[in-house]
XYZ file of C-alpha atoms in Angstrom:
442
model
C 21.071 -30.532 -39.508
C 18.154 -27.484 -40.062
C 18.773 -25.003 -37.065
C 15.717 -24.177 -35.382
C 15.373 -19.534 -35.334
C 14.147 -18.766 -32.199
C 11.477 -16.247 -32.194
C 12.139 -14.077 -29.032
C 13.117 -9.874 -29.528
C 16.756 -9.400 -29.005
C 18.085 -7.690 -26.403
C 18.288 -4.372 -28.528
C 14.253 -4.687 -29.324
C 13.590 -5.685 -25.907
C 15.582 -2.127 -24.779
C 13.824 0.194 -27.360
C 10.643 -1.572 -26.097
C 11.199 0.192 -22.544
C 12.242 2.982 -23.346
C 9.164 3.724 -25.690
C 7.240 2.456 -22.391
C 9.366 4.693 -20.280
C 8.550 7.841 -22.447
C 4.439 7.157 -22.564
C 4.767 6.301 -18.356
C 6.875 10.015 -18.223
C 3.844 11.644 -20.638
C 1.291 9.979 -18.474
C 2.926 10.824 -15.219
C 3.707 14.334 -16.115
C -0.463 14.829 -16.930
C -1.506 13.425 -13.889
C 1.099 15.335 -11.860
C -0.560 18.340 -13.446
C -4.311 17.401 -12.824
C -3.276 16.260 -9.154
C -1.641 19.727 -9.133
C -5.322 21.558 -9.879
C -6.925 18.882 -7.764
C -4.877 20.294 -4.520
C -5.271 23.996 -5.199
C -8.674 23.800 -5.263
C -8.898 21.361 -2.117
C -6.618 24.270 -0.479
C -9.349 27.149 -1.483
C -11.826 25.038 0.001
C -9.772 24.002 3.273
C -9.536 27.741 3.882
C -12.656 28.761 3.075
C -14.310 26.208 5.755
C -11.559 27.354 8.235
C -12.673 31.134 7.536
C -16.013 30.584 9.027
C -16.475 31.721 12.438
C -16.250 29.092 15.289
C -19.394 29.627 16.741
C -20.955 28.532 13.230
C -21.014 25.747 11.256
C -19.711 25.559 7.691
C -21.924 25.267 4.681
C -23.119 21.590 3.645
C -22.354 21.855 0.438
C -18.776 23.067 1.131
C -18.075 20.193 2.728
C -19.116 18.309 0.188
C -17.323 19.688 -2.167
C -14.224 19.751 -0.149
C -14.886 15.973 0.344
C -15.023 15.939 -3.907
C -12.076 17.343 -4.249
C -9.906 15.810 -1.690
C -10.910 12.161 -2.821
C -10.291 13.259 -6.306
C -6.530 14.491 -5.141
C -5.949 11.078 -3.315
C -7.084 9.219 -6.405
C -4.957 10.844 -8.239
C -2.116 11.048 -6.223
C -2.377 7.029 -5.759
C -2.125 6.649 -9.532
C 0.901 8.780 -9.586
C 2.516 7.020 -7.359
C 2.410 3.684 -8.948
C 3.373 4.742 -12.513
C 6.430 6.927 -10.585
C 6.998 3.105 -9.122
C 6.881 1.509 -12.604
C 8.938 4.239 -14.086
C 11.707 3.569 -11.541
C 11.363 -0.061 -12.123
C 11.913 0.282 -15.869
C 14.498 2.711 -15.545
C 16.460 0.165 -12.842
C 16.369 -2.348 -15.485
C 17.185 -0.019 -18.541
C 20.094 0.869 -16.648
C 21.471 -2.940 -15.860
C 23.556 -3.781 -18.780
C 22.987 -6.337 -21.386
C 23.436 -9.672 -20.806
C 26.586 -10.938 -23.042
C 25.013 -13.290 -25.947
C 27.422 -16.715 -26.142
C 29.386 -17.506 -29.234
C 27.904 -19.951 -31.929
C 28.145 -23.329 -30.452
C 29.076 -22.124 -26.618
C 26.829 -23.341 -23.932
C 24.946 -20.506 -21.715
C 25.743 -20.554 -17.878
C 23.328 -21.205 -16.234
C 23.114 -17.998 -13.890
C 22.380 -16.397 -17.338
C 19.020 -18.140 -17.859
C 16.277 -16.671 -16.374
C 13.483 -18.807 -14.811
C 15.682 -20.848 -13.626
C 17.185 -21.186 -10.158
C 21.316 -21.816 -9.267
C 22.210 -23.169 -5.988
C 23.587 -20.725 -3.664
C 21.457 -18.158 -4.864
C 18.054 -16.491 -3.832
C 14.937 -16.363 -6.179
C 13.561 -14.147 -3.697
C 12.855 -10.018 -5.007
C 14.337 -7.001 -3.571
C 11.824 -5.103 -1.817
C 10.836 -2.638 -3.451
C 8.917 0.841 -1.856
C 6.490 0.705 0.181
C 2.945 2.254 -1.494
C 0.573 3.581 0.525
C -3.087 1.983 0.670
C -4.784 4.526 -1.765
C -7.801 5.092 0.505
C -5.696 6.028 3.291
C -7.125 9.549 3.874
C -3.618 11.129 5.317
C -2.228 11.775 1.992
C -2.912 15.316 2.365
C -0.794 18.124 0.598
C -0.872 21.433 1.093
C 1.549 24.121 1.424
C 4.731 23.542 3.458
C 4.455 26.516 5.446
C 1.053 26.455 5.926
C 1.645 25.395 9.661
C 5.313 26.671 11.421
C 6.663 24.571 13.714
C 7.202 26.242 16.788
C 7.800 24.614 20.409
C 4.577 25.327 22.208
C 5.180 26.795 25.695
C 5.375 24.965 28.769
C 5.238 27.880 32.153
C 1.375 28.312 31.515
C 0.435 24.279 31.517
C 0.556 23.849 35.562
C -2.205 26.692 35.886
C -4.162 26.221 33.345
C -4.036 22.464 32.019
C -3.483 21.160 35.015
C -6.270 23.277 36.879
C -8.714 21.733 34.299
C -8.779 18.416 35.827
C -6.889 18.060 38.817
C -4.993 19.441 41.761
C -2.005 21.955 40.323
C 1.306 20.081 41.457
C 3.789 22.578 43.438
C 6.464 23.495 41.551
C 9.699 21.532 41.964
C 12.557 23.230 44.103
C 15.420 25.014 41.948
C 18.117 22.140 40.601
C 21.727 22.553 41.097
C 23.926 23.302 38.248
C 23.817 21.405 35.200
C 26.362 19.118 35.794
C 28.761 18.593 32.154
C 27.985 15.030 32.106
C 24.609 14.782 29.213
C 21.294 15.323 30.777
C 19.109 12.321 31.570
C 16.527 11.859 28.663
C 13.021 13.353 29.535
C 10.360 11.455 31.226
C 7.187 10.402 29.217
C 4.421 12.844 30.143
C 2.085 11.310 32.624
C -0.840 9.480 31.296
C -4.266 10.842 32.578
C -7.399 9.205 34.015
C -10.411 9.258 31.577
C -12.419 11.369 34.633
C -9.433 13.688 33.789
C -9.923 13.978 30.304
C -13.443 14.183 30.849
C -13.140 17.250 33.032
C -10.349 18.340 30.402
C -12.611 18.106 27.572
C -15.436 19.900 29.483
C -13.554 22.908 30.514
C -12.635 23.637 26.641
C -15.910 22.949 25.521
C -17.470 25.621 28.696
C -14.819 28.479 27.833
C -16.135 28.044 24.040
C -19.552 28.989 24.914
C -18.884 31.690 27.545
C -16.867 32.996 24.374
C -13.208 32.673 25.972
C -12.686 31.223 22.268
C -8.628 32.206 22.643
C -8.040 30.419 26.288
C -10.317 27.179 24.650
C -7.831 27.129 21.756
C -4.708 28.162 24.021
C -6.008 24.705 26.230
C -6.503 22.454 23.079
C -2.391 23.704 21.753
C -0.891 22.993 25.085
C -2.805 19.643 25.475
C -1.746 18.360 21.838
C 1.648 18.960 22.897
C 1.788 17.867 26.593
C -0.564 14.817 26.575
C 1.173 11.199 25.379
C -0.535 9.663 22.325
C -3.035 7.773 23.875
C -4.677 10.385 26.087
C -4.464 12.956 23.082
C -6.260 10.663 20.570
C -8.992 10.191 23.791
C -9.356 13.720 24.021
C -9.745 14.511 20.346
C -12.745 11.554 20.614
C -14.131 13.315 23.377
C -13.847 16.878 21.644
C -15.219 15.066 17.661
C -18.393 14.035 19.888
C -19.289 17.155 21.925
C -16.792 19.553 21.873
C -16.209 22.934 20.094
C -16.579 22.753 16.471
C -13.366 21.690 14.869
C -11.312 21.365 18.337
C -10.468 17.556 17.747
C -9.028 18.863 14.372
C -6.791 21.657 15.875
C -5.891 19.201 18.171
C -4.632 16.617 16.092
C -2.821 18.944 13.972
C -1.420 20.570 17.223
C 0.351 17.364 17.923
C 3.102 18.147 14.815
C 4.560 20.629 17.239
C 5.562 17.859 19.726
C 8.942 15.571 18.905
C 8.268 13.506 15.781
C 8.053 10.523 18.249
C 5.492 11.914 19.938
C 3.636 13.500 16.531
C 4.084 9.772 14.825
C 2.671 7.801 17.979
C -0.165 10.168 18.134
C -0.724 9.535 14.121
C -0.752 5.700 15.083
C -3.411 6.531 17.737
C -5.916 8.219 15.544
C -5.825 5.614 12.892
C -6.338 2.679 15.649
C -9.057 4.901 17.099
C -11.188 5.250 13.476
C -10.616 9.420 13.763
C -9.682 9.513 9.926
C -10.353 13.280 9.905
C -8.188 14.188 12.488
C -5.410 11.707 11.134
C -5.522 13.423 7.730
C -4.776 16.860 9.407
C -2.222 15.566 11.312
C -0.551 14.056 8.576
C -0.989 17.336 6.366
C 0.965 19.198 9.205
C 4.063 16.621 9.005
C 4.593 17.979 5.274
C 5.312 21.114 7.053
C 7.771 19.757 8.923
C 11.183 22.057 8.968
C 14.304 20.827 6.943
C 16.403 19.840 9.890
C 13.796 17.777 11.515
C 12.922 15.669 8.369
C 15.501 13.083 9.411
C 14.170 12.858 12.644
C 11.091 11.905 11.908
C 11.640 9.610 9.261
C 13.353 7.726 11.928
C 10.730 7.765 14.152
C 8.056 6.620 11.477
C 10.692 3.683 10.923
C 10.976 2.932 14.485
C 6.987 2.962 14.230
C 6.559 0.752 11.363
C 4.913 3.245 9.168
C 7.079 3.050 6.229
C 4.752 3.577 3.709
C 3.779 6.995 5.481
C 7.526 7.925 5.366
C 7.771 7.212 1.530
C 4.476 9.068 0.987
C 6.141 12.714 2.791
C 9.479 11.722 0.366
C 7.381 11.621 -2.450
C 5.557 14.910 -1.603
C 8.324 16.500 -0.627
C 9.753 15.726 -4.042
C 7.001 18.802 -5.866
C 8.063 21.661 -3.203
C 9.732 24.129 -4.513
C 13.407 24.251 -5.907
C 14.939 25.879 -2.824
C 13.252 24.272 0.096
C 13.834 20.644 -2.026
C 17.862 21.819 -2.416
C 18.138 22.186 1.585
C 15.522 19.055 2.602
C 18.401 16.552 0.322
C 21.161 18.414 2.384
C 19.535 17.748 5.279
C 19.066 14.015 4.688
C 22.369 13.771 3.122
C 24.007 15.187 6.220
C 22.336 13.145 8.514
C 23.647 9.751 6.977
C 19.970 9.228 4.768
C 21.297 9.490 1.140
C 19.462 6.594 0.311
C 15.920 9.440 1.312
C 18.060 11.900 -0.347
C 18.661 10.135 -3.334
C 14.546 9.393 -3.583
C 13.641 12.765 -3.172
C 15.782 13.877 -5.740
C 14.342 11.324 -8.055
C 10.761 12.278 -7.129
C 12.216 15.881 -7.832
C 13.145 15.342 -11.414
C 9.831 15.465 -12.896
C 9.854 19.504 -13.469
C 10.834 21.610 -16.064
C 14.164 21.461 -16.770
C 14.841 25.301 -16.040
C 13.810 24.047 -12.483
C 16.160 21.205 -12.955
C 19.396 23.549 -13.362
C 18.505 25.898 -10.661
C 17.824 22.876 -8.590
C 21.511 21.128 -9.792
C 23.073 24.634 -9.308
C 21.203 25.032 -5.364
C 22.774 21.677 -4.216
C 26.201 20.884 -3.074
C 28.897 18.002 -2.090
C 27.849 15.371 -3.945
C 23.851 15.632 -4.423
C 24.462 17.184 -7.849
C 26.471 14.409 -9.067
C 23.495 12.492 -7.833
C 20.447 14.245 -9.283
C 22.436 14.281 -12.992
C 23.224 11.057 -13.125
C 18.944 10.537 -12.478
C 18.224 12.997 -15.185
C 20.506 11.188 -17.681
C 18.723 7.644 -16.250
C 15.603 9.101 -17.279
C 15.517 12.040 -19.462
C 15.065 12.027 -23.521
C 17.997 13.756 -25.385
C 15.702 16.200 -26.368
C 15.444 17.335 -22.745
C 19.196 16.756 -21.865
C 20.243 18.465 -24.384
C 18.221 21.914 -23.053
C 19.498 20.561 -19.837
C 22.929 20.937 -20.825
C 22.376 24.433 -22.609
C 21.677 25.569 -19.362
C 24.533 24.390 -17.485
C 26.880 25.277 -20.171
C 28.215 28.147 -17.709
C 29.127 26.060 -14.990
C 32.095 23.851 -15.941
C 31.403 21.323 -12.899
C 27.141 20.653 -13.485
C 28.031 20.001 -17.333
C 31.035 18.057 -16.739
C 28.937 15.925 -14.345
C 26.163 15.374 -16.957
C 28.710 14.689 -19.487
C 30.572 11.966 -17.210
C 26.901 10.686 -16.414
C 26.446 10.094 -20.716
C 29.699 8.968 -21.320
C 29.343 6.204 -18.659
C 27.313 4.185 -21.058
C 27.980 6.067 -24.842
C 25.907 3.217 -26.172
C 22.978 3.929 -24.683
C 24.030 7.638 -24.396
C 24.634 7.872 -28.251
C 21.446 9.499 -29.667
C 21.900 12.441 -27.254
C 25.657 12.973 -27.333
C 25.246 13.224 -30.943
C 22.377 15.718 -30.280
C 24.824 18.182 -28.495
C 26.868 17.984 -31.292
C 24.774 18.962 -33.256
C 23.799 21.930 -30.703
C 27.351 23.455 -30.605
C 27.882 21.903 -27.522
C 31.364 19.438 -26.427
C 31.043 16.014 -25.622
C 34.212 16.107 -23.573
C 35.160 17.844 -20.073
C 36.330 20.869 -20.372
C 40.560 20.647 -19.686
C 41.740 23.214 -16.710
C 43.511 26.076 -18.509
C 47.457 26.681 -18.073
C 48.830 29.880 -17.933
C 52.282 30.705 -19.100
C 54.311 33.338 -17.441
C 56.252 35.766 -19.412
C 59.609 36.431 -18.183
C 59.904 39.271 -16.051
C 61.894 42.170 -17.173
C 63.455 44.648 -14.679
């Protein structure tokens, strides 16, 4: 009887296969992370150089264009990033599966083994994978983290001066008893607003502009981004884009990040539904500066909202801040019960230089370093885990992590355990020393 060779790549060809792919998608990655890099630097110079220009004038034509150049490049790029970071992760998921077991000579292959084919019982249908923002979305807006601090705006000068602006100031409430120890009620909405009220809202900023009461227009336009629900603030910054002050309807949008992320997220949701694409992209810029312990709150309320793909977007931008802030935004999420986000980050984190990479191992604590190593050795060539593990040689715990990490799977693991052989370095934890005690003489 002739046996029939089949001609499909074994498993081991099908493996070296992806991880060739895996190392051009990390070379092209790494370039375009660089050029997106440029891209946003020079979008910043141009961001501040239109904001430098006096209010009462209007910027240069051709800056704008240019600033329009360069922030469509920056989007471009940063949509291609993002889908070769999603078919790295995809190829690294499945380099990291294990091999299916190949049957004896003469031994019939279960069926759950075959692929193509379906088994009763079980599901053909894919695990959702993350969500990708739509590439002309005009939000994706990076900038520096602290370009915006987020401060509570305050509240003692609204009733007369907002309120003055459009209606009848409302006498203040009589002093409450004590604060009983039973938890406060939660906060009513803020009340929505007539659009003759906005009207005469929008009107009063736009007058103290042109008498040149530029500070109490601007003072007006903060309080009313915080203090105005979603709806009535995305009117307003309408109202303001058509006749108002130049660049009020942007200082309002981005005004609204100082509100609580449901309020900043709803008012997001408003400007998109209301065509302000301008104003959204601000806005959205001014999330990224969001502080560290308020990251898991509004990644919640972006959830809650539906606007996943906006919440993988700040994960993945979060992912090139720098080494410090990106060691306390994963202990944030990780303390808050999100160490799915915190695992993300820290793979959206591992692109840098691997000096970055052991301050960044050597910054986190519990178990986020265990975490981020066990990434690097998912991902990394032995070339770079081997300088990776020269520079946690002098801490015991990192290297024994990284070790436990290759020795998970030595034969995948084998090229670069031999490499730090070859380096001098071990290829086993490191045992706890014993001392012995002399005997004590009197």
């Amino acid at each position: 009887m002739r046996i029939r060779r089949t001609t499909e790549p074994t498993a081991a060809a099908q493996d070296g296969e992806d991880e060739q792919q895996a190392i051009e998608l990390r070379s092209e990655l790494d370039e375009l992370l660089r050029a997106r890099q440029y891209a946003g630097q020079r979008e910043r110079r141009l961001t501040e150089a239109v904001r430098a220009v006096p209010e009462r004038q209007y910027p240069d034509p051709e800056l704008l264009r240019q600033l329009a150049q360069a922030r469509t490049l920056r989007e471009g790029l940063g949509a291609r990033c993002l889908e070769l970071s999603e078919q790295l992760q995809a190829l690294e998921d499945r380099l990291r599966q294990p091999a299916p077991r190949q049957p004896a000579p003469g031994q019939s292959v279960p069926r759950q083994s075959v692929p193509g084919q379906s088994v009763p019982g079980q599901s053909d249908t894919p695990l959702p994978g993350p969500q990708r923002p739509d590439p002309q979305r005009p939000e994706q807006h990076p900038g520096p983290r602290h370009s915006m601090p987020r401060q509570p705006m305050p509240r003692q000068p609204m009733g007369a001066r907002f309120d003055d602006a459009h209606a009848p100031a409302t006498p203040p409430a009589p002093p409450s008893a004590p604060i009983p120890p039973t938890p406060p009620p939660p906060p009513e909405p803020p009340r929505r607003r007539s659009p003759a009220e906005l009207t005469a809202l929008a009107e009063r900023i736009t007058a103290l502009h042109r008498r040149g009461a530029t500070e109490e227009s601007a003072d007006l336009v903060a309080q009313a981004a915080v203090l105005l629900p979603p709806p009535d603030t995305t009117r307003l910054a309408g109202l303001l884009a058509r006749g108002g002050p130049p660049g009020a309807s942007v200082r309002l949008a981005r005004g609204a990040a100082r509100g609580t992320p449901e309020q900043a997220v709803g008012t997001l949701a408003e400007l998109r539904r209301a065509g302000l694409a301008e104003e959204a992209a601000e806005l959205f810029h001014a999330l990224w500066s969001y502080p560290a312990d308020a990251l898991p709150a509004l990644l919640a309320a972006l959830e809650r909202a539906g606007q996943l793909a906006d919440g993988a977007t700040l994960l993945w931008e979060w992912g090139s801040a720098p080494t410090a802030e990106v060691a306390a935004l994963a202990a944030a999420l990780q303390g808050s019960g999100r160490s799915a986000d915190a695992r993300t980050l820290l793979r959206q984190a591992a692109g840098r230089p691997t000096a970055d990479l052991a301050a960044l191992a050597v910054s986190l604590a519990g178990p986020l370093p265990a975490v981020l190593l066990r990434e690097l050795a998912a991902a990394r060539p032995p070339g770079e885990l081997v300088r990776l593990a020269a520079a946690l040689d002098g801490r015991p715990e990192l290297y024994g992590e990284l070790l436990a990490a290759l020795t998970a799977d030595v034969d995948r693991h084998r090229t670069t355990l031999a490499a730090l052989r070859t380096a001098g370095l071990p290829t086993t934890p490191a045992e706890p020393r014993r001392f012995r005690w002399g005997r004590r003489h009197g």
